[in-house]
Amino acid sequence: NMREVFSSSWIVWLDESMSIWFTKWTCPGWVFCPRKPHPFGNEYHSSCCGTSGIMFAIEMVEGKDHPKEVPTDPTNEKGNTVGLLLRMCSSIYNSGRVVILDSGFCVLQGLIELRKVGVYASAVIKKRRYWPKYCPGKAMDQRMASKDIGDTDCIEGKLDETNYCLYMMKEPDFVMKMMATYGALNPFPDEKDSTRYYMKDGNKVTKTFKFTEPYSNYYRFRHAVDDHNNLRHQVPSI
């Protein structure tokens, strides 16, 4: 019903949620997810409107409870994560909206497939065991080694005849990397200053700079699903 009647704003945040339930014997699809503040219950992939905070699409992580008789979803043809992104964004196809993704969804093929159906996207790049496919993380670190804190750079590429960018921003202790099918190296006109404090040659240094477009959107809207979860997990819940 939400997919049919709700129209989100120009930006959407996609993340994971937990629906609390403590006894696995009375909860189909029950999972234990130790990295979550509430680790027991059902895990959902959730889409929230970035400006209103309204959750308008969910898909439960079924795990081993998924019946083998159910046929494979055709959207999974290019991978489970690609299929998940396409299903979660099905109600905003061909709308030109922007979807911000956490590092758990950093599959470049997924962003490319979204771009083909008229949805822009960005995702944080993080190294698990290996760097994600098509993301030369070590070379990106070397490229930014001599840059100042807050400096950004970009590598452009093309996959399936679709353009994408790999963004890099120098932080005091690391290089924050993002893959995106939109954005620029310019900050928004009303972008506020961001500040970093770090030690250099034994002295405390303060660096002020402005986030460029993809980083600004990430930090501005990354709390949408978490805020929704916090309200839902309150006692009593609203």
PDB file of N, CA, C and O in Angstrom, residues 124-175:
ATOM      1  N   VAL A 124      28.854   4.133   0.161  1.00  0.00           N
ATOM      2  CA  VAL A 124      30.170   4.201   0.787  1.00  0.00           C
ATOM      3  C   VAL A 124      30.951   2.937   0.453  1.00  0.00           C
ATOM      4  O   VAL A 124      30.406   1.832   0.478  1.00  0.00           O
ATOM      5  N   ILE A 125      32.217   3.095   0.117  1.00  0.00           N
ATOM      6  CA  ILE A 125      33.083   1.962  -0.208  1.00  0.00           C
ATOM      7  C   ILE A 125      33.907   1.603   1.017  1.00  0.00           C
ATOM      8  O   ILE A 125      34.611   2.450   1.567  1.00  0.00           O
ATOM      9  N   LYS A 126      33.797   0.358   1.452  1.00  0.00           N
ATOM     10  CA  LYS A 126      34.617  -0.136   2.560  1.00  0.00           C
ATOM     11  C   LYS A 126      35.205  -1.489   2.191  1.00  0.00           C
ATOM     12  O   LYS A 126      34.580  -2.278   1.482  1.00  0.00           O
ATOM     13  N   LYS A 127      36.390  -1.742   2.688  1.00  0.00           N
ATOM     14  CA  LYS A 127      37.050  -3.024   2.449  1.00  0.00           C
ATOM     15  C   LYS A 127      36.609  -4.023   3.499  1.00  0.00           C
ATOM     16  O   LYS A 127      36.752  -3.785   4.696  1.00  0.00           O
ATOM     17  N   ARG A 128      36.025  -5.122   3.079  1.00  0.00           N
ATOM     18  CA  ARG A 128      35.716  -6.230   3.984  1.00  0.00           C
ATOM     19  C   ARG A 128      36.942  -7.141   3.980  1.00  0.00           C
ATOM     20  O   ARG A 128      37.954  -6.825   4.562  1.00  0.00           O
ATOM     21  N   ARG A 129      36.829  -8.234   3.280  1.00  0.00           N
ATOM     22  CA  ARG A 129      38.020  -9.052   3.072  1.00  0.00           C
ATOM     23  C   ARG A 129      38.811  -8.517   1.883  1.00  0.00           C
ATOM     24  O   ARG A 129      40.037  -8.500   1.883  1.00  0.00           O
ATOM     25  N   TYR A 130      38.069  -8.115   0.856  1.00  0.00           N
ATOM     26  CA  TYR A 130      38.663  -7.508  -0.331  1.00  0.00           C
ATOM     27  C   TYR A 130      37.920  -6.209  -0.633  1.00  0.00           C
ATOM     28  O   TYR A 130      36.845  -5.954  -0.115  1.00  0.00           O
ATOM     29  N   TRP A 131      38.529  -5.393  -1.500  1.00  0.00           N
ATOM     30  CA  TRP A 131      37.829  -4.211  -1.978  1.00  0.00           C
ATOM     31  C   TRP A 131      36.712  -4.641  -2.910  1.00  0.00           C
ATOM     32  O   TRP A 131      36.825  -5.650  -3.609  1.00  0.00           O
ATOM     33  N   PRO A 132      35.596  -3.906  -2.949  1.00  0.00           N
ATOM     34  CA  PRO A 132      34.521  -4.253  -3.883  1.00  0.00           C
ATOM     35  C   PRO A 132      35.017  -4.253  -5.332  1.00  0.00           C
ATOM     36  O   PRO A 132      35.983  -3.567  -5.673  1.00  0.00           O
ATOM     37  N   LYS A 133      34.335  -5.016  -6.165  1.00  0.00           N
ATOM     38  CA  LYS A 133      34.713  -5.133  -7.571  1.00  0.00           C
ATOM     39  C   LYS A 133      34.686  -3.772  -8.251  1.00  0.00           C
ATOM     40  O   LYS A 133      33.792  -2.955  -8.000  1.00  0.00           O
ATOM     41  N   TYR A 134      35.674  -3.518  -9.084  1.00  0.00           N
ATOM     42  CA  TYR A 134      35.853  -2.273  -9.846  1.00  0.00           C
ATOM     43  C   TYR A 134      36.299  -1.104  -8.973  1.00  0.00           C
ATOM     44  O   TYR A 134      36.300   0.044  -9.438  1.00  0.00           O
ATOM     45  N   CYS A 135      36.680  -1.355  -7.717  1.00  0.00           N
ATOM     46  CA  CYS A 135      37.093  -0.271  -6.817  1.00  0.00           C
ATOM     47  C   CYS A 135      38.549  -0.484  -6.394  1.00  0.00           C
ATOM     48  O   CYS A 135      38.824  -1.281  -5.481  1.00  0.00           O
ATOM     49  N   PRO A 136      39.500   0.205  -7.027  1.00  0.00           N
ATOM     50  CA  PRO A 136      40.919   0.044  -6.677  1.00  0.00           C
ATOM     51  C   PRO A 136      41.263   0.821  -5.405  1.00  0.00           C
ATOM     52  O   PRO A 136      41.865   1.907  -5.450  1.00  0.00           O
ATOM     53  N   GLY A 137      40.875   0.282  -4.271  1.00  0.00           N
ATOM     54  CA  GLY A 137      41.006   1.014  -3.016  1.00  0.00           C
ATOM     55  C   GLY A 137      42.424   1.418  -2.682  1.00  0.00           C
ATOM     56  O   GLY A 137      42.676   2.554  -2.239  1.00  0.00           O
ATOM     57  N   LYS A 138      43.382   0.529  -2.901  1.00  0.00           N
ATOM     58  CA  LYS A 138      44.773   0.841  -2.564  1.00  0.00           C
ATOM     59  C   LYS A 138      45.296   1.974  -3.428  1.00  0.00           C
ATOM     60  O   LYS A 138      45.979   2.882  -2.948  1.00  0.00           O
ATOM     61  N   ALA A 139      44.964   1.948  -4.721  1.00  0.00           N
ATOM     62  CA  ALA A 139      45.407   3.016  -5.620  1.00  0.00           C
ATOM     63  C   ALA A 139      44.754   4.345  -5.242  1.00  0.00           C
ATOM     64  O   ALA A 139      45.383   5.409  -5.351  1.00  0.00           O
ATOM     65  N   MET A 140      43.506   4.305  -4.774  1.00  0.00           N
ATOM     66  CA  MET A 140      42.824   5.530  -4.361  1.00  0.00           C
ATOM     67  C   MET A 140      43.496   6.112  -3.120  1.00  0.00           C
ATOM     68  O   MET A 140      43.629   7.335  -2.990  1.00  0.00           O
ATOM     69  N   ASP A 141      43.913   5.252  -2.188  1.00  0.00           N
ATOM     70  CA  ASP A 141      44.637   5.729  -1.005  1.00  0.00           C
ATOM     71  C   ASP A 141      45.941   6.402  -1.414  1.00  0.00           C
ATOM     72  O   ASP A 141      46.309   7.458  -0.875  1.00  0.00           O
ATOM     73  N   GLN A 142      46.662   5.804  -2.350  1.00  0.00           N
ATOM     74  CA  GLN A 142      47.929   6.374  -2.807  1.00  0.00           C
ATOM     75  C   GLN A 142      47.705   7.705  -3.509  1.00  0.00           C
ATOM     76  O   GLN A 142      48.501   8.638  -3.352  1.00  0.00           O
ATOM     77  N   ARG A 143      46.623   7.808  -4.248  1.00  0.00           N
ATOM     78  CA  ARG A 143      46.315   9.055  -4.978  1.00  0.00           C
ATOM     79  C   ARG A 143      46.085  10.213  -4.015  1.00  0.00           C
ATOM     80  O   ARG A 143      46.435  11.365  -4.312  1.00  0.00           O
ATOM     81  N   MET A 144      45.511   9.915  -2.836  1.00  0.00           N
ATOM     82  CA  MET A 144      45.178  10.967  -1.877  1.00  0.00           C
ATOM     83  C   MET A 144      46.236  11.155  -0.793  1.00  0.00           C
ATOM     84  O   MET A 144      46.053  11.982   0.103  1.00  0.00           O
ATOM     85  N   ALA A 145      47.324  10.422  -0.864  1.00  0.00           N
ATOM     86  CA  ALA A 145      48.321  10.437   0.217  1.00  0.00           C
ATOM     87  C   ALA A 145      48.893  11.836   0.450  1.00  0.00           C
ATOM     88  O   ALA A 145      49.147  12.226   1.599  1.00  0.00           O
ATOM     89  N   SER A 146      49.100  12.603  -0.593  1.00  0.00           N
ATOM     90  CA  SER A 146      49.721  13.932  -0.453  1.00  0.00           C
ATOM     91  C   SER A 146      48.699  15.054  -0.345  1.00  0.00           C
ATOM     92  O   SER A 146      49.074  16.226  -0.262  1.00  0.00           O
ATOM     93  N   LYS A 147      47.422  14.736  -0.334  1.00  0.00           N
ATOM     94  CA  LYS A 147      46.378  15.755  -0.279  1.00  0.00           C
ATOM     95  C   LYS A 147      46.197  16.274   1.147  1.00  0.00           C
ATOM     96  O   LYS A 147      46.549  15.627   2.132  1.00  0.00           O
ATOM     97  N   ASP A 148      45.598  17.458   1.244  1.00  0.00           N
ATOM     98  CA  ASP A 148      45.297  18.055   2.544  1.00  0.00           C
ATOM     99  C   ASP A 148      43.958  17.527   3.061  1.00  0.00           C
ATOM    100  O   ASP A 148      43.119  17.035   2.290  1.00  0.00           O
ATOM    101  N   ILE A 149      43.736  17.627   4.372  1.00  0.00           N
ATOM    102  CA  ILE A 149      42.487  17.168   4.975  1.00  0.00           C
ATOM    103  C   ILE A 149      41.308  17.928   4.375  1.00  0.00           C
ATOM    104  O   ILE A 149      41.324  19.154   4.268  1.00  0.00           O
ATOM    105  N   GLY A 150      40.279  17.178   3.954  1.00  0.00           N
ATOM    106  CA  GLY A 150      39.106  17.786   3.351  1.00  0.00           C
ATOM    107  C   GLY A 150      39.148  17.870   1.846  1.00  0.00           C
ATOM    108  O   GLY A 150      38.122  18.180   1.213  1.00  0.00           O
ATOM    109  N   ASP A 151      40.307  17.618   1.231  1.00  0.00           N
ATOM    110  CA  ASP A 151      40.407  17.645  -0.225  1.00  0.00           C
ATOM    111  C   ASP A 151      39.662  16.457  -0.822  1.00  0.00           C
ATOM    112  O   ASP A 151      39.620  15.361  -0.246  1.00  0.00           O
ATOM    113  N   THR A 152      39.083  16.657  -1.978  1.00  0.00           N
ATOM    114  CA  THR A 152      38.355  15.593  -2.667  1.00  0.00           C
ATOM    115  C   THR A 152      38.899  15.413  -4.076  1.00  0.00           C
ATOM    116  O   THR A 152      39.498  16.327  -4.648  1.00  0.00           O
ATOM    117  N   ASP A 153      38.678  14.226  -4.604  1.00  0.00           N
ATOM    118  CA  ASP A 153      39.087  13.909  -5.966  1.00  0.00           C
ATOM    119  C   ASP A 153      38.104  12.886  -6.521  1.00  0.00           C
ATOM    120  O   ASP A 153      37.254  12.365  -5.781  1.00  0.00           O
ATOM    121  N   CYS A 154      38.229  12.589  -7.801  1.00  0.00           N
ATOM    122  CA  CYS A 154      37.236  11.729  -8.450  1.00  0.00           C
ATOM    123  C   CYS A 154      37.883  10.957  -9.591  1.00  0.00           C
ATOM    124  O   CYS A 154      38.728  11.487 -10.313  1.00  0.00           O
ATOM    125  N   ILE A 155      37.498   9.703  -9.726  1.00  0.00           N
ATOM    126  CA  ILE A 155      37.864   8.878 -10.880  1.00  0.00           C
ATOM    127  C   ILE A 155      36.580   8.557 -11.624  1.00  0.00           C
ATOM    128  O   ILE A 155      35.610   8.090 -11.020  1.00  0.00           O
ATOM    129  N   GLU A 156      36.567   8.808 -12.912  1.00  0.00           N
ATOM    130  CA  GLU A 156      35.386   8.504 -13.721  1.00  0.00           C
ATOM    131  C   GLU A 156      35.556   7.163 -14.427  1.00  0.00           C
ATOM    132  O   GLU A 156      36.666   6.793 -14.824  1.00  0.00           O
ATOM    133  N   GLY A 157      34.461   6.444 -14.572  1.00  0.00           N
ATOM    134  CA  GLY A 157      34.486   5.166 -15.260  1.00  0.00           C
ATOM    135  C   GLY A 157      33.182   4.915 -15.982  1.00  0.00           C
ATOM    136  O   GLY A 157      32.228   5.703 -15.898  1.00  0.00           O
ATOM    137  N   LYS A 158      33.128   3.788 -16.686  1.00  0.00           N
ATOM    138  CA  LYS A 158      31.927   3.417 -17.427  1.00  0.00           C
ATOM    139  C   LYS A 158      31.751   1.908 -17.326  1.00  0.00           C
ATOM    140  O   LYS A 158      32.691   1.143 -17.530  1.00  0.00           O
ATOM    141  N   LEU A 159      30.534   1.483 -17.017  1.00  0.00           N
ATOM    142  CA  LEU A 159      30.187   0.074 -16.924  1.00  0.00           C
ATOM    143  C   LEU A 159      28.841  -0.123 -17.609  1.00  0.00           C
ATOM    144  O   LEU A 159      27.879   0.589 -17.291  1.00  0.00           O
ATOM    145  N   ASP A 160      28.768  -1.061 -18.534  1.00  0.00           N
ATOM    146  CA  ASP A 160      27.542  -1.294 -19.312  1.00  0.00           C
ATOM    147  C   ASP A 160      27.071  -0.005 -19.981  1.00  0.00           C
ATOM    148  O   ASP A 160      25.872   0.316 -19.980  1.00  0.00           O
ATOM    149  N   GLU A 161      28.033   0.772 -20.510  1.00  0.00           N
ATOM    150  CA  GLU A 161      27.723   2.025 -21.204  1.00  0.00           C
ATOM    151  C   GLU A 161      27.079   3.063 -20.286  1.00  0.00           C
ATOM    152  O   GLU A 161      26.423   4.003 -20.755  1.00  0.00           O
ATOM    153  N   THR A 162      27.256   2.913 -18.987  1.00  0.00           N
ATOM    154  CA  THR A 162      26.711   3.858 -18.007  1.00  0.00           C
ATOM    155  C   THR A 162      27.853   4.479 -17.219  1.00  0.00           C
ATOM    156  O   THR A 162      28.714   3.756 -16.692  1.00  0.00           O
ATOM    157  N   ASN A 163      27.861   5.794 -17.104  1.00  0.00           N
ATOM    158  CA  ASN A 163      28.936   6.499 -16.410  1.00  0.00           C
ATOM    159  C   ASN A 163      28.762   6.400 -14.892  1.00  0.00           C
ATOM    160  O   ASN A 163      27.642   6.395 -14.377  1.00  0.00           O
ATOM    161  N   TYR A 164      29.881   6.338 -14.200  1.00  0.00           N
ATOM    162  CA  TYR A 164      29.878   6.374 -12.745  1.00  0.00           C
ATOM    163  C   TYR A 164      31.145   7.080 -12.263  1.00  0.00           C
ATOM    164  O   TYR A 164      32.079   7.314 -13.053  1.00  0.00           O
ATOM    165  N   CYS A 165      31.170   7.426 -10.989  1.00  0.00           N
ATOM    166  CA  CYS A 165      32.323   8.110 -10.398  1.00  0.00           C
ATOM    167  C   CYS A 165      32.728   7.410  -9.112  1.00  0.00           C
ATOM    168  O   CYS A 165      31.874   6.914  -8.359  1.00  0.00           O
ATOM    169  N   LEU A 166      34.019   7.387  -8.840  1.00  0.00           N
ATOM    170  CA  LEU A 166      34.556   6.959  -7.555  1.00  0.00           C
ATOM    171  C   LEU A 166      35.135   8.198  -6.880  1.00  0.00           C
ATOM    172  O   LEU A 166      36.113   8.771  -7.363  1.00  0.00           O
ATOM    173  N   TYR A 167      34.506   8.617  -5.794  1.00  0.00           N
ATOM    174  CA  TYR A 167      34.915   9.831  -5.088  1.00  0.00           C
ATOM    175  C   TYR A 167      35.844   9.480  -3.928  1.00  0.00           C
ATOM    176  O   TYR A 167      35.711   8.419  -3.305  1.00  0.00           O
ATOM    177  N   MET A 168      36.744  10.418  -3.633  1.00  0.00           N
ATOM    178  CA  MET A 168      37.684  10.251  -2.518  1.00  0.00           C
ATOM    179  C   MET A 168      37.755  11.542  -1.723  1.00  0.00           C
ATOM    180  O   MET A 168      37.808  12.623  -2.313  1.00  0.00           O
ATOM    181  N   MET A 169      37.743  11.433  -0.399  1.00  0.00           N
ATOM    182  CA  MET A 169      37.903  12.601   0.465  1.00  0.00           C
ATOM    183  C   MET A 169      38.903  12.270   1.558  1.00  0.00           C
ATOM    184  O   MET A 169      38.775  11.250   2.243  1.00  0.00           O
ATOM    185  N   LYS A 170      39.866  13.142   1.733  1.00  0.00           N
ATOM    186  CA  LYS A 170      40.941  12.902   2.712  1.00  0.00           C
ATOM    187  C   LYS A 170      40.456  13.256   4.122  1.00  0.00           C
ATOM    188  O   LYS A 170      40.049  14.380   4.388  1.00  0.00           O
ATOM    189  N   GLU A 171      40.462  12.260   4.993  1.00  0.00           N
ATOM    190  CA  GLU A 171      40.196  12.441   6.414  1.00  0.00           C
ATOM    191  C   GLU A 171      41.516  12.334   7.166  1.00  0.00           C
ATOM    192  O   GLU A 171      42.523  11.887   6.609  1.00  0.00           O
ATOM    193  N   PRO A 172      41.561  12.743   8.442  1.00  0.00           N
ATOM    194  CA  PRO A 172      42.832  12.675   9.168  1.00  0.00           C
ATOM    195  C   PRO A 172      43.442  11.275   9.230  1.00  0.00           C
ATOM    196  O   PRO A 172      44.665  11.129   9.161  1.00  0.00           O
ATOM    197  N   ASP A 173      42.603  10.231   9.355  1.00  0.00           N
ATOM    198  CA  ASP A 173      43.134   8.879   9.541  1.00  0.00           C
ATOM    199  C   ASP A 173      42.879   7.938   8.374  1.00  0.00           C
ATOM    200  O   ASP A 173      43.352   6.801   8.389  1.00  0.00           O
ATOM    201  N   PHE A 174      42.124   8.362   7.393  1.00  0.00           N
ATOM    202  CA  PHE A 174      41.784   7.469   6.291  1.00  0.00           C
ATOM    203  C   PHE A 174      41.282   8.297   5.115  1.00  0.00           C
ATOM    204  O   PHE A 174      41.160   9.527   5.202  1.00  0.00           O
ATOM    205  N   VAL A 175      40.989   7.604   4.028  1.00  0.00           N
ATOM    206  CA  VAL A 175      40.389   8.232   2.843  1.00  0.00           C
ATOM    207  C   VAL A 175      38.975   7.681   2.713  1.00  0.00           C
ATOM    208  O   VAL A 175      38.784   6.471   2.557  1.00  0.00           O
TER     209      VAL A 175
END
